[in-house]
Every structure is written in C-alpha cells, then in structure tokens.
Coordinates of N, CA and C in Angstrom, one line a residue:
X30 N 152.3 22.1 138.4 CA 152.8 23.4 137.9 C 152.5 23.4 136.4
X31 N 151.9 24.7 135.9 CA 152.0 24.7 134.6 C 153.0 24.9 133.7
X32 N 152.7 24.3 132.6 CA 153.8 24.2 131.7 C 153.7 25.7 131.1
X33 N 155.1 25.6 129.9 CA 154.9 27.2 129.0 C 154.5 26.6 128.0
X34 N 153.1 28.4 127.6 CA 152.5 27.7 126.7 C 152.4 29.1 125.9
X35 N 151.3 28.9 124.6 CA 151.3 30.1 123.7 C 150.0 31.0 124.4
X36 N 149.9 31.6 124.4 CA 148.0 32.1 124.6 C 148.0 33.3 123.1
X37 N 146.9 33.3 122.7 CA 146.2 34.4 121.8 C 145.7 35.4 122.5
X38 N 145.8 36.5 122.4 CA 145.1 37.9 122.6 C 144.1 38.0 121.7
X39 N 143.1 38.7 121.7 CA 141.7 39.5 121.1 C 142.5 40.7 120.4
X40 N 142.5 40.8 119.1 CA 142.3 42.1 118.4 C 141.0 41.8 117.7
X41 N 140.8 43.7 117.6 CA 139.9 44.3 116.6 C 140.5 44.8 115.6
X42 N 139.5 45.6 114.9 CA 140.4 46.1 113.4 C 140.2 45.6 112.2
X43 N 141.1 46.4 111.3 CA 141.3 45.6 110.4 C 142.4 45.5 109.2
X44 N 143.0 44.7 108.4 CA 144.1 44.6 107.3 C 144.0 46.7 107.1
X45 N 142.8 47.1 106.4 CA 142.9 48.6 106.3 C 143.4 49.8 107.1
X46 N 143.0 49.1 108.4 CA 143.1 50.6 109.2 C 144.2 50.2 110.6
X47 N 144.3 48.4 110.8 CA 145.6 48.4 111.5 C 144.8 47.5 112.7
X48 N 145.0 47.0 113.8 CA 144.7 46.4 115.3 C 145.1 46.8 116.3
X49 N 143.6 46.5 117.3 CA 144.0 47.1 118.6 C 144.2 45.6 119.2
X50 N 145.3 45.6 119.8 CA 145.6 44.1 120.5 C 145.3 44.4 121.9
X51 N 144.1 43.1 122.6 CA 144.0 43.4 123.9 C 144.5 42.5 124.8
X52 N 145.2 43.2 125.7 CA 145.7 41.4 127.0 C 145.1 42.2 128.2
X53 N 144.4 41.9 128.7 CA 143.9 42.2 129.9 C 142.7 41.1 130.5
X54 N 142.9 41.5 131.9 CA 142.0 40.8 133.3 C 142.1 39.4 132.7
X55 N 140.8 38.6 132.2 CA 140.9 37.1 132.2 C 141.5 36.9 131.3
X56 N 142.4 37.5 130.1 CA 143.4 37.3 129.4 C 144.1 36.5 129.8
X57 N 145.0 37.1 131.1 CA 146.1 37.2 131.5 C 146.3 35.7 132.6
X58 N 147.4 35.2 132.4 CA 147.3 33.8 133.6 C 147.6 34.9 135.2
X59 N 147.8 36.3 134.9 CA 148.8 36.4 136.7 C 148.1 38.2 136.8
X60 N 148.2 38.7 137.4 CA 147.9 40.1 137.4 C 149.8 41.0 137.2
X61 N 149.2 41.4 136.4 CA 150.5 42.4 135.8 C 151.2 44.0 136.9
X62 N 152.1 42.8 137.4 CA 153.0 44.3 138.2 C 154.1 45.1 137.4
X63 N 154.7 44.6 136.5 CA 155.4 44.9 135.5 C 155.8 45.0 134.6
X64 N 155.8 46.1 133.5 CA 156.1 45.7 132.0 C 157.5 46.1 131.4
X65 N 158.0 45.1 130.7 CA 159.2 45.9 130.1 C 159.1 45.3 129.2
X66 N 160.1 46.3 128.0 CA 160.3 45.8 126.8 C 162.2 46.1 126.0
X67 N 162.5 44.8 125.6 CA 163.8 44.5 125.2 C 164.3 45.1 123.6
X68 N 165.0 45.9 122.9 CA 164.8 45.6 121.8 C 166.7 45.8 121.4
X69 N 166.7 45.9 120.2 CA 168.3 46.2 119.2 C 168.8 45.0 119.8
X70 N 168.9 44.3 120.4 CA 169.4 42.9 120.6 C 170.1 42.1 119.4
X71 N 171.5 41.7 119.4 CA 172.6 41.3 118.1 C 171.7 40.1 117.7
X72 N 171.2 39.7 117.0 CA 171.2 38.2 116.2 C 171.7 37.5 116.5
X73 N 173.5 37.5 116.8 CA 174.4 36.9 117.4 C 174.1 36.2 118.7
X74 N 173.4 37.1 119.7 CA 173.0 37.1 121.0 C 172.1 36.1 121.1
X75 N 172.7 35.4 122.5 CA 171.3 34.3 123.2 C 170.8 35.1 124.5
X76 N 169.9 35.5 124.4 CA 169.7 36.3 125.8 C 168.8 35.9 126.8
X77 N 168.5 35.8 127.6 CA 167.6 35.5 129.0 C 168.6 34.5 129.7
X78 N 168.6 33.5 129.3 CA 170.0 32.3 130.1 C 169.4 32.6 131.7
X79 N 168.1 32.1 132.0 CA 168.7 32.5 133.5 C 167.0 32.0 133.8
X80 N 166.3 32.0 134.6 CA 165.3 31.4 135.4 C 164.5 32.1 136.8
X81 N 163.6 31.8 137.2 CA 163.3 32.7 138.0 C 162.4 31.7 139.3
X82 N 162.5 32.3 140.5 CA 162.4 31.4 141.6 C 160.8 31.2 141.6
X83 N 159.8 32.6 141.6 CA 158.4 32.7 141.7 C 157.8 33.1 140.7
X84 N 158.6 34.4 139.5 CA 158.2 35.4 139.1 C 157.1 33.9 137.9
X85 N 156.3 34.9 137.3 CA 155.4 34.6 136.2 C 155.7 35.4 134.7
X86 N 156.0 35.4 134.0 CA 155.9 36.2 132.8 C 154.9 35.5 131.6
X87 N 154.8 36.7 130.4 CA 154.4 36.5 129.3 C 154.5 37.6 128.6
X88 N 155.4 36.6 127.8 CA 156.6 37.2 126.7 C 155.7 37.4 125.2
X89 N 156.2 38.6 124.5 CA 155.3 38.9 123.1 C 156.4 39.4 122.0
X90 N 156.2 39.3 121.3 CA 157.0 39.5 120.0 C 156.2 41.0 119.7
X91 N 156.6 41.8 119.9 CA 155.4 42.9 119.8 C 155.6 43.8 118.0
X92 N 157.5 43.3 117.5 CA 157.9 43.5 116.3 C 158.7 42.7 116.1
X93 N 158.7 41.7 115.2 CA 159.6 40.9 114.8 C 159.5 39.6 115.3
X94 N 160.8 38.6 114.9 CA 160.6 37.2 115.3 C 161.4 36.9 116.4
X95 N 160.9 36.5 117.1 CA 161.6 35.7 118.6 C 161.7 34.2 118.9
X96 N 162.9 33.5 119.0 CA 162.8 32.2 119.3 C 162.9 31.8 120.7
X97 N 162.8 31.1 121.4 CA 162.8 30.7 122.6 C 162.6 29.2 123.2
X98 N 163.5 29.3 124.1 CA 163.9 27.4 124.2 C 163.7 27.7 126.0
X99 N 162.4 27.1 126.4 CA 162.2 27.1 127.8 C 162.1 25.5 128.4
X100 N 163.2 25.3 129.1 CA 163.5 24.3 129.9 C 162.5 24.1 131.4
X101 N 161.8 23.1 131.5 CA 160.8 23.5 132.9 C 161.4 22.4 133.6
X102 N 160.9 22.5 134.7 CA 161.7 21.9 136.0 C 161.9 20.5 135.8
X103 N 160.9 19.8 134.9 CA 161.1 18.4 134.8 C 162.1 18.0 133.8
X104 N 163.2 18.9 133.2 CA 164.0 19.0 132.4 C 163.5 18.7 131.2
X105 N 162.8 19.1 130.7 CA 162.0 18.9 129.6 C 162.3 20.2 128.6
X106 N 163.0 20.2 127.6 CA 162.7 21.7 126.7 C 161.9 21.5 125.5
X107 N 161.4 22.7 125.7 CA 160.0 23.7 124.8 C 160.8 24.5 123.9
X108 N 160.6 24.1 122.4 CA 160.7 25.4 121.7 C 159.7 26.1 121.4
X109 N 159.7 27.4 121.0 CA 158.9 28.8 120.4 C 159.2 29.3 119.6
X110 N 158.1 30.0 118.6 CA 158.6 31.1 117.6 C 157.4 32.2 118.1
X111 N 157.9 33.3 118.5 CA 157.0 34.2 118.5 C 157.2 35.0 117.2
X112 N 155.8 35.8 116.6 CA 156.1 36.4 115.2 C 155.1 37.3 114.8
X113 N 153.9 37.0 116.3 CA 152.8 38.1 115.8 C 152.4 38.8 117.1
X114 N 152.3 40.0 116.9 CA 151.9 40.8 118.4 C 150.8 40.0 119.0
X115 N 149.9 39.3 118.5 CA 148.5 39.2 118.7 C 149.0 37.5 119.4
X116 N 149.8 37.1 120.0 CA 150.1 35.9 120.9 C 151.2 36.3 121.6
X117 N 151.1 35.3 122.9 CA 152.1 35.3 123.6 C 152.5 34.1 124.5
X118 N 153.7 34.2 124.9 CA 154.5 33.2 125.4 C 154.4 32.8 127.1
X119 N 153.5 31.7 128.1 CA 153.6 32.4 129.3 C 154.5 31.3 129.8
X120 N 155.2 31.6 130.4 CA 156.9 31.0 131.1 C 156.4 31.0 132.4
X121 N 156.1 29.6 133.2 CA 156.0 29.9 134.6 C 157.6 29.7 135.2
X122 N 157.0 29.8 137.0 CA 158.3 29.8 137.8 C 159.3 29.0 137.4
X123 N 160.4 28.6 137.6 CA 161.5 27.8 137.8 C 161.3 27.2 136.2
X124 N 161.9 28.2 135.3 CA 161.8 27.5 133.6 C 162.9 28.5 133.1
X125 N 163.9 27.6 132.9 CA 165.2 28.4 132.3 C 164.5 28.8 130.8
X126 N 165.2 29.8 130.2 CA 164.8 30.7 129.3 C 166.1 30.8 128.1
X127 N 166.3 30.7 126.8 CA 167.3 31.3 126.1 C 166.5 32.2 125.1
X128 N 166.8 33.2 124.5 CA 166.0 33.8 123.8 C 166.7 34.2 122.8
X129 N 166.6 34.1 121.5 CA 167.0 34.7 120.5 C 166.3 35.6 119.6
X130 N 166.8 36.6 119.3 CA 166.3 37.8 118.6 C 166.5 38.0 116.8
X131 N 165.0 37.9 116.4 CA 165.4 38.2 114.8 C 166.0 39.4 114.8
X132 N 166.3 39.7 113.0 CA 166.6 41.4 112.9 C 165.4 42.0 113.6
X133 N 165.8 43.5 114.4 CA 164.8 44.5 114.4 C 163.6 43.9 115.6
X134 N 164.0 43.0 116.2 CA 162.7 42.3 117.1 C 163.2 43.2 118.1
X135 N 161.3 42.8 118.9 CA 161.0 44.1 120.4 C 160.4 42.9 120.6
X136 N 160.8 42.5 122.2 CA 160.2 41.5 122.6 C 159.6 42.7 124.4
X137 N 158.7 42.8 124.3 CA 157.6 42.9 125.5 C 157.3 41.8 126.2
X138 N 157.6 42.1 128.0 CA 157.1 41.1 128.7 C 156.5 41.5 129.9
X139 N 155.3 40.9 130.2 CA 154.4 41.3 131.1 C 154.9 40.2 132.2
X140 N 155.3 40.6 133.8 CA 155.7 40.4 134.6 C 154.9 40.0 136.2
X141 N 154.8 39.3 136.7 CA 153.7 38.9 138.0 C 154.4 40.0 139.0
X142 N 155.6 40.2 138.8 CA 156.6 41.0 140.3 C 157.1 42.3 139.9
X143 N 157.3 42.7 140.7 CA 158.5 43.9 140.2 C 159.9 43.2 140.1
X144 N 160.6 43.8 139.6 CA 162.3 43.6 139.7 C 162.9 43.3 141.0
X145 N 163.3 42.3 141.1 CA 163.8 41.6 142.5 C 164.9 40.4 141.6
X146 N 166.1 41.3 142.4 CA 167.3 40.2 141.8 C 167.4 38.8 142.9
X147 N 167.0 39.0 143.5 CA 167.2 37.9 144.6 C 165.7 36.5 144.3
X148 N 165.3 36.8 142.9 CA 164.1 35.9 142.3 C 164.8 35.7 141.0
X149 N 166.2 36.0 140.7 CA 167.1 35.4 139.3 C 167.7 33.8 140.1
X150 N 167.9 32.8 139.0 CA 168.6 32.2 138.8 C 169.5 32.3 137.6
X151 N 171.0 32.8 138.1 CA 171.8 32.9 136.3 C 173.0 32.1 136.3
X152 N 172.7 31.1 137.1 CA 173.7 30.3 136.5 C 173.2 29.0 136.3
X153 N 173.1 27.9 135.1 CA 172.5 27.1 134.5 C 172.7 25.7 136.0
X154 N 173.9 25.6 136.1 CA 173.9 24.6 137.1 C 173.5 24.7 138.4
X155 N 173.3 26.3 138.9 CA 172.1 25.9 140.0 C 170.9 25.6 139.6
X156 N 170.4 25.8 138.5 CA 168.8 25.6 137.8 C 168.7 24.5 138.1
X157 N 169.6 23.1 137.6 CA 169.9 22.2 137.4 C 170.0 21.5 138.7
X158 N 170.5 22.0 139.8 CA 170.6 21.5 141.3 C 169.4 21.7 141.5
X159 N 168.5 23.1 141.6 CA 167.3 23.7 141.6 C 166.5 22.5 142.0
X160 N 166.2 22.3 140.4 CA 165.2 21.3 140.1 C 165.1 20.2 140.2
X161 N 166.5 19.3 140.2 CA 166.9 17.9 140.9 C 166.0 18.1 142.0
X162 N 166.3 19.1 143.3 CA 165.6 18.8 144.3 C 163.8 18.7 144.5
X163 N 163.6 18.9 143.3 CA 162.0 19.2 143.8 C 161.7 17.9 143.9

C-alpha cells in the first residue's frame, strides 16, 4: 500500500501576471470523481478525525496554510504543512486524518469516489481495531 505523500503540480506563468496550476491525467495517483472544497474553518478546529475504507484523496492548500497528521495503517504518523496551491497532499485508503486550518485557509480535495458514508471510518478506535486486523 502506498504511503501519504506530497506531489507537485506543473504551473505556468509568472510572479507578473499570476499561475495557471495544472493537476490532471498522469498528474494524478487515481482518476478524479469528486471535488470539494473546505473553507472558514476555526483555527481552534481539528477537522477530518476520521479515515476512509477505499476512498483515495489529494488534498491542496489552494489559500492558506494547512497542517495535517495522517496516521497509515501500520500506525505510523506523517506530518504535513501544505502552503502552496502548486503541491498536494495524497492520503491513501485506511489513513486516519486530523487537519488543522491556518487563518483564512481553503483546503480543496480531489476524491477517487463520490460521497458514500458507508466508506467513513469516524471513530478513532475502530481505525485502530481496523488496522490491528490487517
């Protein structure tokens, strides 16, 4: 299983006139069924807390700074700082997630699935039973 890792995107452009950031086809580790994006999120807030059975993501800081602590099945945790549109974060299956939001961050995440609650894990100690078993 792959671990989470950073990838870089291709922009063009320039400091003058601004970047076009590209993620597409061999960019991407999964083919993209879904996009969404998170934002106004408290600083106070730890958000994601939760894991997923198949799904694939990759997560982007698209404004602002984003921290992130991904736990992967071999109980091993990963920290992150996301901080530039032009990288991203890719989280495989069964990798618990905490996510913390600078001021004013938009975190965008490109998704393998559509929304299917029955592919959450949100409670930490089934994660935990989860992964024991593999």
């Amino acid at each position: 299983m792959p671990l989470p890792h950073l990838l870089d995107f291709p922009a063009t452009g320039s400091a003058e006139m601004g970047h076009l950031i590209i993620a597409e086809g061999g960019h991407l580790p999964f083919a993209v069924q879904r996009v969404y994006w998170t934002a106004d999120v408290p600083t106070t807030k730890v958000a994601g807390n939760h894991a997923h059975h198949e799904l694939e993501q990759l997560i982007v800081a698209v404004h602002g700074t984003i921290e992130l602590l991904v736990e992967t099945p071999d109980r091993q945790r990963h920290s992150f700082r996301l901080e530039r549109p032009t990288q991203g974060l890719y989280v495989p299956p069964l990798c618990w997630r905490e996510i913390r939001f600078g001021p004013g961050a938009v975190l965008m995440c490109l998704a393998s699935q559509e929304y299917d609650e029955a592919d959450y894990i949100r409670n930490y100690d089934d994660f935990a039973r989860l992964v024991s078993q593999q």
